[in-house]
PDB file of C-alpha atoms in Angstrom:
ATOM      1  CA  UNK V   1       0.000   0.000   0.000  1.00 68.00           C
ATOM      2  CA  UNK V   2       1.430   3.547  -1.060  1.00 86.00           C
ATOM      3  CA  UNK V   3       1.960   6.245   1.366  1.00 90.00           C
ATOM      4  CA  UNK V   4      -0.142   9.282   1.104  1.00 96.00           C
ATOM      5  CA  UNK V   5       1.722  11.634  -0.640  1.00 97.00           C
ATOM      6  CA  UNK V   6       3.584  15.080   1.445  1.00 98.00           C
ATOM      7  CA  UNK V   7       4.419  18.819   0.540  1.00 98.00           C
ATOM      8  CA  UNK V   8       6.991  19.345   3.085  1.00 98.00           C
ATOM      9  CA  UNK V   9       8.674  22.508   4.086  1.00 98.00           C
ATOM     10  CA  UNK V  10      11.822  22.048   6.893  1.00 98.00           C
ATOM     11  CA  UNK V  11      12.571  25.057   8.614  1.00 98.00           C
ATOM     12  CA  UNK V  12      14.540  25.797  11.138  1.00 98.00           C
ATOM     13  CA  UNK V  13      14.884  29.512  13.323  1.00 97.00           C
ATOM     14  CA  UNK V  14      18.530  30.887  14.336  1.00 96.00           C
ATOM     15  CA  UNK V  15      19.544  29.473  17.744  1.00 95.00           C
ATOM     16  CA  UNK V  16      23.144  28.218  19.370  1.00 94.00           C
ATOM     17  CA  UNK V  17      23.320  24.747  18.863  1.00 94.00           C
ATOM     18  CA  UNK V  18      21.028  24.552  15.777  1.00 96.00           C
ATOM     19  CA  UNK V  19      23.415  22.199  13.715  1.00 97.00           C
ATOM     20  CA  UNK V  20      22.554  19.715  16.262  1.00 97.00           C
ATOM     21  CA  UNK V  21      19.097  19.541  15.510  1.00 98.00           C
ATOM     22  CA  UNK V  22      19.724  19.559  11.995  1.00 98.00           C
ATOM     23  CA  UNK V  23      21.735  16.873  11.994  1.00 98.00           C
ATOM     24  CA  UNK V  24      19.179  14.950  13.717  1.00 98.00           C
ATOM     25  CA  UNK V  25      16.765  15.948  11.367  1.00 98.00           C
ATOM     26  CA  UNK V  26      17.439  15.179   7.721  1.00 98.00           C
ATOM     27  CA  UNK V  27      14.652  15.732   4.980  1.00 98.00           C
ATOM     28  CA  UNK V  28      14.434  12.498   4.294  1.00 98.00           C
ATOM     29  CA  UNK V  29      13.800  11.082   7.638  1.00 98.00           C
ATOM     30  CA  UNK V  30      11.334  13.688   8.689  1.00 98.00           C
ATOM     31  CA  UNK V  31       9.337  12.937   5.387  1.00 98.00           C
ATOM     32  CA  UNK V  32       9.255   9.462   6.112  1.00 98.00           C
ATOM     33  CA  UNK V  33       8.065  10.061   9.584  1.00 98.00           C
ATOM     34  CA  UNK V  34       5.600  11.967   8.752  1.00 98.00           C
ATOM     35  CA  UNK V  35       4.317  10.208   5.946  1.00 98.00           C
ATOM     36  CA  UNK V  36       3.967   6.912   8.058  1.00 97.00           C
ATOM     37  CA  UNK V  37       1.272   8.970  10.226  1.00 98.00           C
ATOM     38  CA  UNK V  38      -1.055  10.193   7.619  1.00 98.00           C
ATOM     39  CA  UNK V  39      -4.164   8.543   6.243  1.00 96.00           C
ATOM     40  CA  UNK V  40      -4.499  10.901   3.523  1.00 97.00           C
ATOM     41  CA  UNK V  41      -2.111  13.320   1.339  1.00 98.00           C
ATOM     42  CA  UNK V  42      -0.720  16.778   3.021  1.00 98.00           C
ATOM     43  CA  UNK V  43       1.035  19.428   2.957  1.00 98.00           C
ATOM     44  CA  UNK V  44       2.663  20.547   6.184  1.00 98.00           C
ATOM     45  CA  UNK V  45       5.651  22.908   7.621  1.00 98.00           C
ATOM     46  CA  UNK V  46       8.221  21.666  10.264  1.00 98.00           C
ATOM     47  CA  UNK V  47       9.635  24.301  11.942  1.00 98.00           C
ATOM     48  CA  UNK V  48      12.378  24.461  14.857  1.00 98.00           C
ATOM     49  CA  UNK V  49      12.995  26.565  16.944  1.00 98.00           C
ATOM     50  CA  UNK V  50      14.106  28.006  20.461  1.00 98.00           C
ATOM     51  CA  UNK V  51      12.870  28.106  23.898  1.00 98.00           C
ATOM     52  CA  UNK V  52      11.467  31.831  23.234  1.00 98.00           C
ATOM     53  CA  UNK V  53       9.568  31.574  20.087  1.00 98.00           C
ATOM     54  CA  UNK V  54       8.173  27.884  21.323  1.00 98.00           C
ATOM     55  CA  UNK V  55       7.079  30.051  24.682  1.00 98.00           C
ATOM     56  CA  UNK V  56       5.935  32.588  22.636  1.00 98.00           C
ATOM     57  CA  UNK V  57       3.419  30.421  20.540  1.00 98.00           C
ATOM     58  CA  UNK V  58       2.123  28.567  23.156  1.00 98.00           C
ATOM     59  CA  UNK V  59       1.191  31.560  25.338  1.00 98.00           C
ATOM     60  CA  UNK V  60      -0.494  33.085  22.280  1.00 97.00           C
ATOM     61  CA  UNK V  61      -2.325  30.199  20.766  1.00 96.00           C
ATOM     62  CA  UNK V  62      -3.039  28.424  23.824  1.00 96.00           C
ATOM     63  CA  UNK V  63      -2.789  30.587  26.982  1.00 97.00           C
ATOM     64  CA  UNK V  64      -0.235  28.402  28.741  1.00 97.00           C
ATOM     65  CA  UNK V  65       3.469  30.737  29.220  1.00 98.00           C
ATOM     66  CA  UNK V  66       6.045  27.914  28.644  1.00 98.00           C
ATOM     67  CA  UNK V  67       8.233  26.322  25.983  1.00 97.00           C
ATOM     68  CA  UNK V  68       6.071  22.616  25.146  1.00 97.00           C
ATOM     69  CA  UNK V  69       7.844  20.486  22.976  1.00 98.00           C
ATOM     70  CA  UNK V  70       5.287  20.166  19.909  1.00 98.00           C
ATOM     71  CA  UNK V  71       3.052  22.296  18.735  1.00 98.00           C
ATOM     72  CA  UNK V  72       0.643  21.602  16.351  1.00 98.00           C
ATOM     73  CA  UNK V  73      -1.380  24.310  14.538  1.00 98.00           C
ATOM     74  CA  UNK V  74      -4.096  22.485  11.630  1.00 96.00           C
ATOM     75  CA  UNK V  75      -5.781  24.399   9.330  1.00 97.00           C
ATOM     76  CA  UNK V  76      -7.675  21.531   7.300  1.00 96.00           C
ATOM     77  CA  UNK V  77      -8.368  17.708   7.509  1.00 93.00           C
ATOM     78  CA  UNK V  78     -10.435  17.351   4.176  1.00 92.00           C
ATOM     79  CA  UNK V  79      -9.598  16.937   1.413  1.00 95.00           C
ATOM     80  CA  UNK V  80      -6.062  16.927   2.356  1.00 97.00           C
ATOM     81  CA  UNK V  81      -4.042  17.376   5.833  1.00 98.00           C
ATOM     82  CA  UNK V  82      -2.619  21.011   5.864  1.00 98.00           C
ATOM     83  CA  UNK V  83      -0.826  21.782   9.245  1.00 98.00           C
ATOM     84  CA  UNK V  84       2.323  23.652  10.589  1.00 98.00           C
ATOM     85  CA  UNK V  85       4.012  21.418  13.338  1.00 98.00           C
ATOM     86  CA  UNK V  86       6.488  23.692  15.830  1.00 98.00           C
ATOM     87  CA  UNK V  87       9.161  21.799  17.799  1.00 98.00           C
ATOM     88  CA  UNK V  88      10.949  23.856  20.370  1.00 98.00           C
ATOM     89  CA  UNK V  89      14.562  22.006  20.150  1.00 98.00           C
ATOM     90  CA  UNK V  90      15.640  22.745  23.607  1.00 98.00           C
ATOM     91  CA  UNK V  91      12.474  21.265  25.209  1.00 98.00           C
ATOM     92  CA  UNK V  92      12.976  18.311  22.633  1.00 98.00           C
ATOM     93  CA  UNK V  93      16.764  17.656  23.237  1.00 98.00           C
ATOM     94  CA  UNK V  94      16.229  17.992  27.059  1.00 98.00           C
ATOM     95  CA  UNK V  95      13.096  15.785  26.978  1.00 97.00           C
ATOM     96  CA  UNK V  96      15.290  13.083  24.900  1.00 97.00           C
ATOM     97  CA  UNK V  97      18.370  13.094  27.317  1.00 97.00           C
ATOM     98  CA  UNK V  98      16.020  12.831  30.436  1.00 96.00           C
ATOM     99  CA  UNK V  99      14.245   9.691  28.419  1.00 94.00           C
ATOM    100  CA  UNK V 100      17.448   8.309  27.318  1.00 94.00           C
ATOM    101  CA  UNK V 101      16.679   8.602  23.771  1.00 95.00           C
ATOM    102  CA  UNK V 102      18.426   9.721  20.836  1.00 96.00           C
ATOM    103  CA  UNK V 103      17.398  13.012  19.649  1.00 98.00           C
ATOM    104  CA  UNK V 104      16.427  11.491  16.457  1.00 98.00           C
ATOM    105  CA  UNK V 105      14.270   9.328  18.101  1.00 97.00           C
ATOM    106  CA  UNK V 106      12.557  11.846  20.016  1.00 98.00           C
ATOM    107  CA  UNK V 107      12.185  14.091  17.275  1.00 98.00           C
ATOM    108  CA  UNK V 108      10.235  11.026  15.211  1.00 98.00           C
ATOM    109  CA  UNK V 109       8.121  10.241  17.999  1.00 98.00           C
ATOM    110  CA  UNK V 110       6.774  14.153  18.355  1.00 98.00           C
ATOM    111  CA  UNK V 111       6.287  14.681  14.522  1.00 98.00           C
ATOM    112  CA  UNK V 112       4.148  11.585  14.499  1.00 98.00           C
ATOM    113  CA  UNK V 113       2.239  12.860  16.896  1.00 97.00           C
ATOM    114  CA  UNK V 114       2.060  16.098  16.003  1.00 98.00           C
ATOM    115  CA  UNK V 115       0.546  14.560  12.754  1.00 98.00           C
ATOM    116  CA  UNK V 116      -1.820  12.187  14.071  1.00 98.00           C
ATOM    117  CA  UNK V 117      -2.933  15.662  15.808  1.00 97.00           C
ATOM    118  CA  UNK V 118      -3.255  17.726  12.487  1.00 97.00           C
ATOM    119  CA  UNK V 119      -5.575  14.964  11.496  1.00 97.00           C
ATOM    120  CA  UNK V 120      -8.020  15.407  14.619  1.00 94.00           C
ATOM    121  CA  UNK V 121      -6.019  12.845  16.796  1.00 95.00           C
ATOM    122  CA  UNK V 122      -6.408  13.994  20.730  1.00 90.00           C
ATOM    123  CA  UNK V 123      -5.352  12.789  23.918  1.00 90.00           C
ATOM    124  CA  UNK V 124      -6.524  15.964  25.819  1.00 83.00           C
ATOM    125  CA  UNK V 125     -10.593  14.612  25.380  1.00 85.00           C
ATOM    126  CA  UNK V 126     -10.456  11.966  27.528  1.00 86.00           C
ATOM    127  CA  UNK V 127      -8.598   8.317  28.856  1.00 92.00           C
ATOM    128  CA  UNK V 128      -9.722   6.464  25.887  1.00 93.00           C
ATOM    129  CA  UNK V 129      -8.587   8.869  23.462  1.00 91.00           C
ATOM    130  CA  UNK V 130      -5.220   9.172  24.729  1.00 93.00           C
ATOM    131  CA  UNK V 131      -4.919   5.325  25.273  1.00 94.00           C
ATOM    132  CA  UNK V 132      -6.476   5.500  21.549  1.00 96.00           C
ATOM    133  CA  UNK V 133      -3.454   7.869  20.244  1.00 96.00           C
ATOM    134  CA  UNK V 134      -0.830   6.635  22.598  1.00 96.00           C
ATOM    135  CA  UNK V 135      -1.495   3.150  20.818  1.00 96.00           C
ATOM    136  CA  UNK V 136      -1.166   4.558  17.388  1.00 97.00           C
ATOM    137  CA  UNK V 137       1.989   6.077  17.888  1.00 97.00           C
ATOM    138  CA  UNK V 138       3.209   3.027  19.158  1.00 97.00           C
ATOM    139  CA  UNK V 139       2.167   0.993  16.417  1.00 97.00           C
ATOM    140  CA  UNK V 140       3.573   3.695  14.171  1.00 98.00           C
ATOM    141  CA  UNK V 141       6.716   3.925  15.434  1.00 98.00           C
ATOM    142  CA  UNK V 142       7.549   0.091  15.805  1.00 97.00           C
ATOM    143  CA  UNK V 143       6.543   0.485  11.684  1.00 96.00           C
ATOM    144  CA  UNK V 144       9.311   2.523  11.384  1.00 97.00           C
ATOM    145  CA  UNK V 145      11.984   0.773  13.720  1.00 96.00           C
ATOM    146  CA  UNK V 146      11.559   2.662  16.582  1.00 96.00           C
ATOM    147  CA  UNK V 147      10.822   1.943  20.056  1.00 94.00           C
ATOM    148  CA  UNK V 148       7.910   2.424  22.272  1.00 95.00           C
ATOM    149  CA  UNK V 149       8.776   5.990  23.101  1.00 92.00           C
ATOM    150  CA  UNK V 150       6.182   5.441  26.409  1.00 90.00           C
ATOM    151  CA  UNK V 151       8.535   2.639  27.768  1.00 79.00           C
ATOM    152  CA  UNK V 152       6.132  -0.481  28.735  1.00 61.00           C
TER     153      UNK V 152
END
């Protein structure tokens, strides 16, 4: 079965350290991490960036003043999946070394589900719907070689 097809803009904001996270994220791995999350075609920005602008956007889109770690801003689910998905790369790279991860593998983990979320995916609704979206990721992720980023 073909993957749904992906317009994909990487960017990434000016911040110390940035080659890091760009080394952690190539195109190609993004894309395929992404990809392996959709049900239908999109077209979605990644963008990086530091602890202010992630503080920033989350204080301004959803009234809570701290850096998160994903961000996930969808603009349409039919007929295609158009989003913008910001990762704040301090939160993620501190997140990984607490959870003994790689930073690559964090980074895939968060873009799935910042995906499934662009496609109406939410934990925040209720136990069975995060139980529901935890389980996809997980089955996602072991698609794609990765571990089960909740640890059981």
């Amino acid at each position: 079965m073909a993957l749904p097809a992906l317009s994909l803009s990487l960017q990434f904001a000016r911040f110390k350290g940035v080659e890091r996270h760009r080394a952690a994220l190539p195109r190609h791995s993004v894309a395929r991490w992404i990809r392996h999350a959709l049900e239908i075609d999109a077209e979605i920005t990644v963008r990086i960036v530091d602890a202010e602008e992630g503080q920033r956007l989350n204080r301004e889109f959803r009234g809570k003043d701290y850096a998160t770690n994903v961000l996930t801003f969808d603009y349409t689910q039919s007929p295609m999946v158009m989003a913008d998905l910001v990762l704040c790369a301090p939160v993620v790279a501190s997140e990984a070394k607490e959870q003994r991860k790689t930073l690559a593998a964090h980074y895939a983990h968060l873009l799935v589900h910042g995906t499934l979320h662009a496609q109406g995916w939410d934990h925040e609704t209720g136990e069975a719907d995060a139980e529901a979206m935890e389980a996809r990721e997980i089955e996602i992720l072991a698609g794609l070689g990765i571990r089960n980023p909740y640890g059981r």
